[in-house]
Coordinates of N, CA, C and O in Angstrom, one line a residue:
M26 N 8.1 -5.9 17.2 CA 7.0 -5.6 18.0 C 7.5 -4.9 19.3 O 8.6 -5.1 19.7
Y27 N 6.7 -4.0 19.9 CA 7.1 -3.2 21.0 C 6.2 -3.6 22.2 O 5.0 -3.6 22.0
R28 N 6.7 -3.9 23.3 CA 5.9 -4.3 24.4 C 6.5 -3.8 25.7 O 7.6 -4.4 26.1
G29 N 5.9 -2.9 26.4 CA 6.4 -2.5 27.8 C 7.9 -2.2 27.8 O 8.5 -2.6 28.8
G30 N 8.4 -1.4 26.9 CA 9.8 -1.1 26.9 C 10.7 -2.1 26.3 O 11.9 -1.9 26.2
Q31 N 10.1 -3.2 25.8 CA 10.9 -4.2 25.1 C 10.6 -4.3 23.7 O 9.5 -4.2 23.3
I32 N 11.6 -4.5 22.9 CA 11.4 -4.7 21.5 C 11.9 -6.1 21.1 O 13.1 -6.5 21.5
S33 N 11.1 -6.9 20.4 CA 11.5 -8.2 20.0 C 11.6 -8.2 18.5 O 10.6 -7.8 17.8
I34 N 12.7 -8.6 17.9 CA 12.9 -8.6 16.5 C 13.1 -10.0 16.0 O 14.0 -10.7 16.6
S35 N 12.4 -10.4 15.0 CA 12.6 -11.8 14.4 C 12.8 -11.6 12.9 O 12.4 -10.6 12.3
E36 N 13.4 -12.6 12.3 CA 13.6 -12.5 10.9 C 13.4 -13.8 10.2 O 13.6 -14.9 10.8
V37 N 13.2 -13.8 8.9 CA 13.2 -15.0 8.1 C 14.1 -14.7 6.9 O 14.0 -13.6 6.3
Y38 N 15.1 -15.5 6.7 CA 16.1 -15.3 5.7 C 15.9 -16.4 4.6 O 15.7 -17.6 4.8
N39 N 16.0 -15.9 3.3 CA 15.9 -16.8 2.2 C 17.3 -16.9 1.6 O 17.8 -16.0 0.9
A40 N 17.9 -18.1 1.8 CA 19.3 -18.3 1.3 C 19.3 -18.4 -0.2 O 18.3 -18.9 -0.8
T41 N 20.4 -18.1 -0.8 CA 20.6 -18.2 -2.2 C 20.9 -19.7 -2.6 O 21.5 -20.4 -1.8
R42 N 20.4 -20.0 -3.7 CA 20.6 -21.4 -4.2 C 21.3 -21.3 -5.6 O 21.3 -22.3 -6.3
G43 N 21.9 -20.2 -5.9 CA 22.5 -20.0 -7.2 C 21.7 -19.1 -8.1 O 20.4 -19.1 -7.9
L44 N 22.3 -18.4 -9.0 CA 21.6 -17.4 -9.8 C 20.3 -17.9 -10.5 O 19.2 -17.3 -10.4
L45 N 20.5 -19.0 -11.3 CA 19.3 -19.5 -12.0 C 18.2 -20.0 -11.2 O 17.0 -19.7 -11.4
K46 N 18.5 -20.7 -10.1 CA 17.5 -21.2 -9.2 C 16.8 -20.0 -8.5 O 15.6 -20.0 -8.2
D47 N 17.6 -19.0 -8.1 CA 17.0 -17.8 -7.4 C 16.1 -17.1 -8.4 O 15.0 -16.6 -8.0
I48 N 16.5 -16.9 -9.6 CA 15.6 -16.2 -10.6 C 14.3 -17.0 -10.8 O 13.2 -16.5 -10.8
Y49 N 14.4 -18.4 -10.9 CA 13.2 -19.2 -11.1 C 12.3 -19.1 -9.9 O 11.1 -18.9 -10.0
E50 N 12.9 -19.1 -8.6 CA 12.1 -19.0 -7.4 C 11.4 -17.7 -7.4 O 10.2 -17.6 -7.0
A51 N 12.1 -16.6 -7.7 CA 11.5 -15.3 -7.7 C 10.3 -15.2 -8.7 O 9.3 -14.6 -8.3
R52 N 10.5 -15.7 -9.8 CA 9.4 -15.7 -10.8 C 8.1 -16.4 -10.3 O 7.0 -15.9 -10.4
V53 N 8.3 -17.6 -9.7 CA 7.1 -18.4 -9.2 C 6.5 -17.7 -8.0 O 5.3 -17.7 -7.8
N54 N 7.4 -17.0 -7.2 CA 6.9 -16.3 -6.0 C 6.0 -15.1 -6.5 O 4.9 -14.9 -5.9
I55 N 6.5 -14.4 -7.4 CA 5.7 -13.2 -8.0 C 4.4 -13.7 -8.5 O 3.4 -13.0 -8.4
K56 N 4.4 -14.9 -9.1 CA 3.1 -15.4 -9.7 C 2.2 -16.0 -8.6 O 1.1 -16.5 -8.9
G57 N 2.6 -16.0 -7.3 CA 1.8 -16.4 -6.2 C 2.0 -17.8 -5.6 O 1.3 -18.2 -4.7
K58 N 3.1 -18.5 -6.1 CA 3.4 -19.7 -5.5 C 4.3 -19.5 -4.2 O 5.3 -18.9 -4.2
S59 N 3.8 -20.1 -3.1 CA 4.6 -20.1 -1.9 C 5.7 -21.0 -1.8 O 5.6 -22.2 -2.3
T60 N 6.8 -20.6 -1.3 CA 8.0 -21.5 -1.0 C 8.3 -21.5 0.4 O 7.6 -20.8 1.2
R61 N 9.4 -22.1 0.8 CA 9.7 -22.2 2.3 C 9.7 -20.9 3.1 O 9.1 -20.9 4.2
P62 N 10.2 -19.8 2.6 CA 10.2 -18.6 3.4 C 8.8 -18.1 3.7 O 8.5 -17.6 4.8
S63 N 7.8 -18.3 2.8 CA 6.4 -17.9 3.1 C 5.9 -18.8 4.2 O 5.2 -18.3 5.1
E64 N 6.2 -20.1 4.2 CA 5.8 -21.0 5.3 C 6.4 -20.6 6.6 O 5.7 -20.6 7.6
L65 N 7.7 -20.2 6.6 CA 8.3 -19.8 7.8 C 7.7 -18.5 8.4 O 7.6 -18.3 9.6
L66 N 7.3 -17.6 7.5 CA 6.7 -16.3 7.9 C 5.4 -16.7 8.6 O 5.0 -16.1 9.7
I67 N 4.6 -17.6 8.1 CA 3.3 -17.9 8.7 C 3.5 -18.5 10.1 O 2.9 -18.2 11.0
R68 N 4.5 -19.4 10.2 CA 4.9 -20.0 11.5 C 5.3 -18.9 12.5 O 4.9 -19.0 13.7
L69 N 6.2 -18.0 12.0 CA 6.6 -16.9 12.9 C 5.5 -16.1 13.4 O 5.4 -15.9 14.6
W70 N 4.6 -15.6 12.5 CA 3.5 -14.8 12.9 C 2.5 -15.6 13.8 O 2.1 -15.0 14.8
D71 N 2.2 -16.8 13.5 CA 1.4 -17.6 14.4 C 2.0 -17.7 15.8 O 1.3 -17.6 16.8
N72 N 3.3 -18.0 15.8 CA 3.9 -18.1 17.1 C 3.9 -16.8 17.9 O 3.6 -16.8 19.1
I73 N 4.1 -15.7 17.2 CA 4.0 -14.4 17.9 C 2.6 -14.1 18.5 O 2.4 -13.7 19.6
F74 N 1.6 -14.4 17.6 CA 0.2 -14.2 18.1 C -0.2 -15.1 19.2 O -0.9 -14.8 20.1
L75 N 0.4 -16.3 19.2 CA 0.1 -17.3 20.3 C 0.8 -17.0 21.6 O 0.3 -17.2 22.7
T76 N 2.1 -16.6 21.5 CA 2.9 -16.5 22.7 C 3.1 -15.0 23.2 O 3.5 -14.9 24.4
K77 N 2.9 -14.0 22.4 CA 3.1 -12.7 22.8 C 1.8 -11.9 22.9 O 0.8 -12.2 22.2
K78 N 1.7 -11.0 23.8 CA 0.5 -10.2 24.0 C 0.7 -8.9 23.1 O 1.0 -7.8 23.7
V79 N 0.5 -9.0 21.8 CA 0.7 -7.9 20.9 C -0.6 -7.6 20.2 O -1.3 -8.5 19.8
E80 N -0.8 -6.3 20.0 CA -2.0 -5.9 19.2 C -1.7 -6.0 17.7 O -2.5 -6.5 16.9
K81 N -0.5 -5.6 17.3 CA -0.1 -5.5 15.9 C 1.4 -6.0 15.7 O 2.2 -5.8 16.6
I82 N 1.7 -6.5 14.6 CA 3.1 -6.8 14.2 C 3.4 -5.8 13.1 O 2.7 -5.6 12.1
L83 N 4.6 -5.2 13.3 CA 5.2 -4.4 12.2 C 6.2 -5.2 11.5 O 7.2 -5.6 12.0
H84 N 5.9 -5.4 10.2 CA 6.7 -6.3 9.4 C 7.3 -5.5 8.2 O 6.6 -4.9 7.5
F85 N 8.7 -5.6 8.1 CA 9.4 -5.0 7.0 C 9.8 -6.1 6.1 O 10.3 -7.1 6.5
C86 N 9.8 -5.8 4.8 CA 10.2 -6.7 3.8 C 10.9 -6.0 2.6 O 10.6 -4.8 2.4
H87 N 11.7 -6.7 1.9 CA 12.5 -6.1 0.8 C 12.6 -7.0 -0.3 O 12.8 -8.2 -0.2
S88 N 12.5 -6.5 -1.5 CA 12.7 -7.2 -2.8 C 11.9 -8.5 -2.8 O 10.7 -8.5 -2.6
Q89 N 12.5 -9.7 -3.0 CA 11.8 -10.9 -3.1 C 11.1 -11.3 -1.8 O 10.0 -12.0 -1.8
G90 N 11.6 -10.8 -0.7 CA 10.9 -11.0 0.6 C 9.5 -10.5 0.6 O 8.6 -10.9 1.3
T91 N 9.2 -9.5 -0.3 CA 7.9 -8.9 -0.4 C 6.9 -10.0 -1.0 O 5.8 -10.1 -0.6
A92 N 7.4 -10.7 -2.0 CA 6.6 -11.7 -2.6 C 6.3 -12.8 -1.6 O 5.2 -13.4 -1.5
H93 N 7.3 -13.2 -0.8 CA 7.1 -14.2 0.2 C 6.1 -13.7 1.2 O 5.2 -14.5 1.7
T94 N 6.1 -12.4 1.6 CA 5.2 -11.8 2.5 C 3.8 -11.9 2.0 O 2.8 -12.3 2.7
V95 N 3.6 -11.5 0.7 CA 2.3 -11.5 0.1 C 1.7 -12.9 0.1 O 0.5 -13.1 0.5
N96 N 2.5 -13.8 -0.3 CA 2.0 -15.2 -0.4 C 1.7 -15.8 1.0 O 0.7 -16.5 1.1
A97 N 2.4 -15.4 2.0 CA 2.1 -15.8 3.4 C 0.8 -15.1 3.9 O 0.0 -15.8 4.4
L98 N 0.7 -13.8 3.6 CA -0.5 -13.1 4.0 C -1.8 -13.7 3.4 O -2.8 -13.8 4.1
K99 N -1.7 -14.1 2.2 CA -2.9 -14.7 1.5 C -3.3 -16.0 2.1 O -4.5 -16.4 2.0
Q100 N -2.4 -16.7 2.9 CA -2.8 -17.9 3.5 C -3.3 -17.7 5.0 O -3.8 -18.7 5.6
L101 N -3.2 -16.5 5.5 CA -3.7 -16.3 6.9 C -5.1 -15.9 6.9 O -5.6 -15.3 5.9
P102 N -5.8 -16.2 7.9 CA -7.2 -15.8 8.1 C -7.2 -14.2 8.2 O -6.3 -13.6 8.7
K103 N -8.3 -13.6 7.8 CA -8.4 -12.1 7.9 C -8.1 -11.6 9.3 O -7.5 -10.5 9.4
E104 N -8.6 -12.2 10.3 CA -8.4 -11.7 11.7 C -6.9 -11.6 12.0 O -6.5 -10.7 12.8
K105 N -6.1 -12.4 11.5 CA -4.6 -12.3 11.7 C -4.0 -11.3 10.8 O -3.2 -10.5 11.2
R106 N -4.4 -11.3 9.5 CA -3.9 -10.3 8.6 C -4.2 -8.9 9.0 O -3.4 -8.0 8.9
D107 N -5.3 -8.7 9.7 CA -5.7 -7.4 10.2 C -4.9 -6.9 11.4 O -5.1 -5.8 11.9
R108 N -4.0 -7.7 11.8 CA -3.1 -7.4 12.9 C -1.6 -7.2 12.4 O -0.7 -7.1 13.2
I109 N -1.4 -7.1 11.1 CA -0.1 -7.0 10.6 C 0.0 -5.7 9.7 O -0.8 -5.5 8.8
I110 N 1.0 -4.9 10.0 CA 1.4 -3.7 9.2 C 2.6 -4.1 8.4 O 3.6 -4.5 8.9
V111 N 2.5 -3.8 7.1 CA 3.6 -4.2 6.2 C 4.2 -3.0 5.6 O 3.5 -2.1 5.0
I112 N 5.6 -2.9 5.7 CA 6.3 -1.8 5.0 C 7.2 -2.6 4.0 O 8.1 -3.3 4.5
S113 N 7.0 -2.4 2.7 CA 7.9 -3.0 1.8 C 8.8 -2.0 1.1 O 8.3 -0.9 0.7
V114 N 10.0 -2.3 0.9 CA 11.0 -1.5 0.3 C 11.6 -2.2 -0.9 O 12.0 -3.3 -0.9
A115 N 11.5 -1.5 -2.1 CA 12.0 -2.1 -3.4 C 11.3 -3.4 -3.6 O 12.0 -4.5 -3.7
P116 N 10.0 -3.5 -3.5 CA 9.3 -4.8 -3.6 C 9.4 -5.4 -5.0 O 9.4 -4.8 -6.0
S117 N 9.4 -6.8 -4.9 CA 9.2 -7.5 -6.2 C 7.8 -7.8 -6.5 O 7.4 -8.1 -7.6
K118 N 6.9 -7.6 -5.5 CA 5.5 -7.8 -5.6 C 4.8 -6.7 -4.7 O 5.3 -6.5 -3.6
V119 N 3.8 -6.1 -5.2 CA 3.1 -5.1 -4.5 C 2.2 -5.7 -3.4 O 1.5 -6.7 -3.6
V120 N 2.3 -5.2 -2.2 CA 1.4 -5.6 -1.1 C 0.1 -4.9 -1.1 O 0.1 -3.7 -1.0
D121 N -1.0 -5.6 -1.4 CA -2.3 -5.0 -1.5 C -2.8 -4.6 -0.1 O -2.6 -5.3 0.9
K122 N -3.4 -3.4 -0.1 CA -3.9 -2.9 1.2 C -4.9 -3.8 1.9 O -5.0 -3.8 3.1
E123 N -5.6 -4.6 1.1 CA -6.6 -5.5 1.7 C -5.9 -6.7 2.4 O -6.6 -7.5 3.1
L124 N -4.7 -6.9 2.2 CA -4.0 -8.1 2.7 C -3.5 -7.9 4.2 O -3.0 -8.8 4.8
A125 N -3.5 -6.6 4.6 CA -3.0 -6.4 6.0 C -3.7 -5.2 6.6 O -4.5 -4.5 5.9
Y126 N -3.4 -5.0 7.9 CA -4.0 -3.8 8.5 C -3.6 -2.5 7.8 O -4.5 -1.7 7.6
E127 N -2.4 -2.5 7.4 CA -1.9 -1.4 6.6 C -0.7 -1.9 5.8 O 0.0 -2.7 6.2
A128 N -0.6 -1.4 4.5 CA 0.5 -1.8 3.7 C 1.0 -0.6 2.9 O 0.3 0.1 2.3
V129 N 2.3 -0.4 3.0 CA 3.0 0.7 2.3 C 4.1 0.1 1.4 O 4.9 -0.6 1.9
N130 N 4.1 0.4 0.1 CA 5.1 0.0 -0.8 C 6.0 1.1 -1.3 O 5.5 2.1 -1.9
Y131 N 7.3 1.1 -0.9 CA 8.2 2.1 -1.4 C 9.0 1.6 -2.5 O 9.7 0.6 -2.4
V132 N 9.0 2.4 -3.6 CA 9.9 2.0 -4.7 C 10.6 3.3 -5.2 O 10.2 4.4 -5.0
S133 N 11.7 3.0 -5.9 CA 12.5 4.1 -6.6 C 11.9 4.2 -8.0 O 11.5 3.2 -8.6
K134 N 11.9 5.5 -8.5 CA 11.4 5.7 -9.9 C 12.3 4.9 -10.9 O 11.9 4.6 -12.0
R135 N 13.6 4.7 -10.5 CA 14.5 4.0 -11.3 C 14.4 2.5 -11.2 O 15.1 1.7 -12.0
D136 N 13.7 2.0 -10.3 CA 13.5 0.5 -10.1 C 12.5 0.0 -11.1 O 11.5 0.6 -11.3
F137 N 12.8 -1.2 -11.6 CA 11.8 -1.8 -12.6 C 11.3 -3.1 -12.1 O 10.4 -3.6 -12.7
V138 N 11.9 -3.7 -11.1 CA 11.6 -5.1 -10.6 C 10.1 -5.2 -10.3 O 9.4 -6.2 -10.7
Y139 N 9.5 -4.2 -9.6 CA 8.1 -4.3 -9.2 C 7.2 -4.3 -10.4 O 6.0 -4.8 -10.3
K140 N 7.6 -3.9 -11.5 CA 6.8 -3.9 -12.7 C 6.6 -5.3 -13.3 O 5.7 -5.5 -14.1
F141 N 7.3 -6.3 -12.8 CA 7.0 -7.7 -13.2 C 5.8 -8.2 -12.5 O 5.2 -9.2 -12.9
D142 N 5.4 -7.5 -11.4 CA 4.1 -7.9 -10.7 C 3.0 -7.4 -11.6 O 2.8 -6.2 -11.8
P143 N 2.1 -8.3 -12.0 CA 0.9 -7.8 -12.8 C 0.0 -6.8 -12.1 O -0.7 -6.1 -12.7
E144 N 0.1 -6.7 -10.8 CA -0.8 -5.8 -10.0 C -0.2 -4.4 -9.8 O -0.9 -3.6 -9.2
W145 N 1.0 -4.2 -10.2 CA 1.7 -2.9 -9.9 C 1.0 -1.7 -10.5 O 1.2 -0.6 -10.0
K146 N 0.3 -1.9 -11.6 CA -0.3 -0.7 -12.3 C -1.3 0.0 -11.4 O -1.7 1.1 -11.8
E147 N -1.8 -0.5 -10.3 CA -2.7 0.2 -9.5 C -1.9 1.2 -8.6 O -1.4 0.8 -7.6
K148 N -1.8 2.4 -9.1 CA -0.9 3.4 -8.6 C -1.2 3.7 -7.1 O -0.2 4.1 -6.4
D149 N -2.4 3.5 -6.6 CA -2.6 3.8 -5.2 C -1.9 2.9 -4.3 O -1.8 3.1 -3.1
K150 N -1.3 1.8 -4.8 CA -0.6 0.9 -4.0 C 0.9 1.2 -3.9 O 1.7 0.6 -3.1
I151 N 1.4 2.2 -4.7 CA 2.8 2.5 -4.8 C 3.1 3.9 -4.3 O 2.4 4.9 -4.5
R152 N 4.2 4.0 -3.5 CA 4.8 5.3 -3.1 C 6.2 5.3 -3.7 O 7.0 4.5 -3.3
T153 N 6.5 6.3 -4.5 CA 7.9 6.4 -5.0 C 8.7 7.2 -4.0 O 8.4 8.2 -3.4
A154 N 9.9 6.6 -3.8 CA 10.9 7.2 -2.8 C 12.1 7.5 -3.5 O 13.2 7.0 -3.3
S155 N 12.0 8.5 -4.5 CA 13.2 8.9 -5.3 C 13.1 10.4 -5.5 O 12.1 11.0 -5.6
K156 N 14.3 11.0 -5.5 CA 14.4 12.4 -5.7 C 14.3 12.8 -7.2 O 13.9 13.9 -7.5
S157 N 14.6 11.8 -8.1 CA 14.5 12.2 -9.5 C 13.2 11.9 -10.1 O 12.3 11.3 -9.6

């Protein structure tokens, strides 16, 4: 967020728990089940809205973090979602435009992970960022 010449950056990190557990978690996240990182995102956004005087939050997410972002957004009331702009890069789940003030999903034509999301077929949600 940017405020009066100051930029405040926050992050939520999803630690690895080993390959098999990470794959399992990613699958359930893509299917819509929230795990701890989604809960932490909700707390972070709520705290920002409560303590900072910001109009909008610019939120970047990548890979599985996009599934966590989608699951968190679905739990927020519309008035809060409408104050969040989402930029997803190489997403594991497509961020629907209705879930945020604005949502842009960037994928490579060579990437296949986002195709595991049953909603990816809606082409208006995807921007390819590849030269080939």
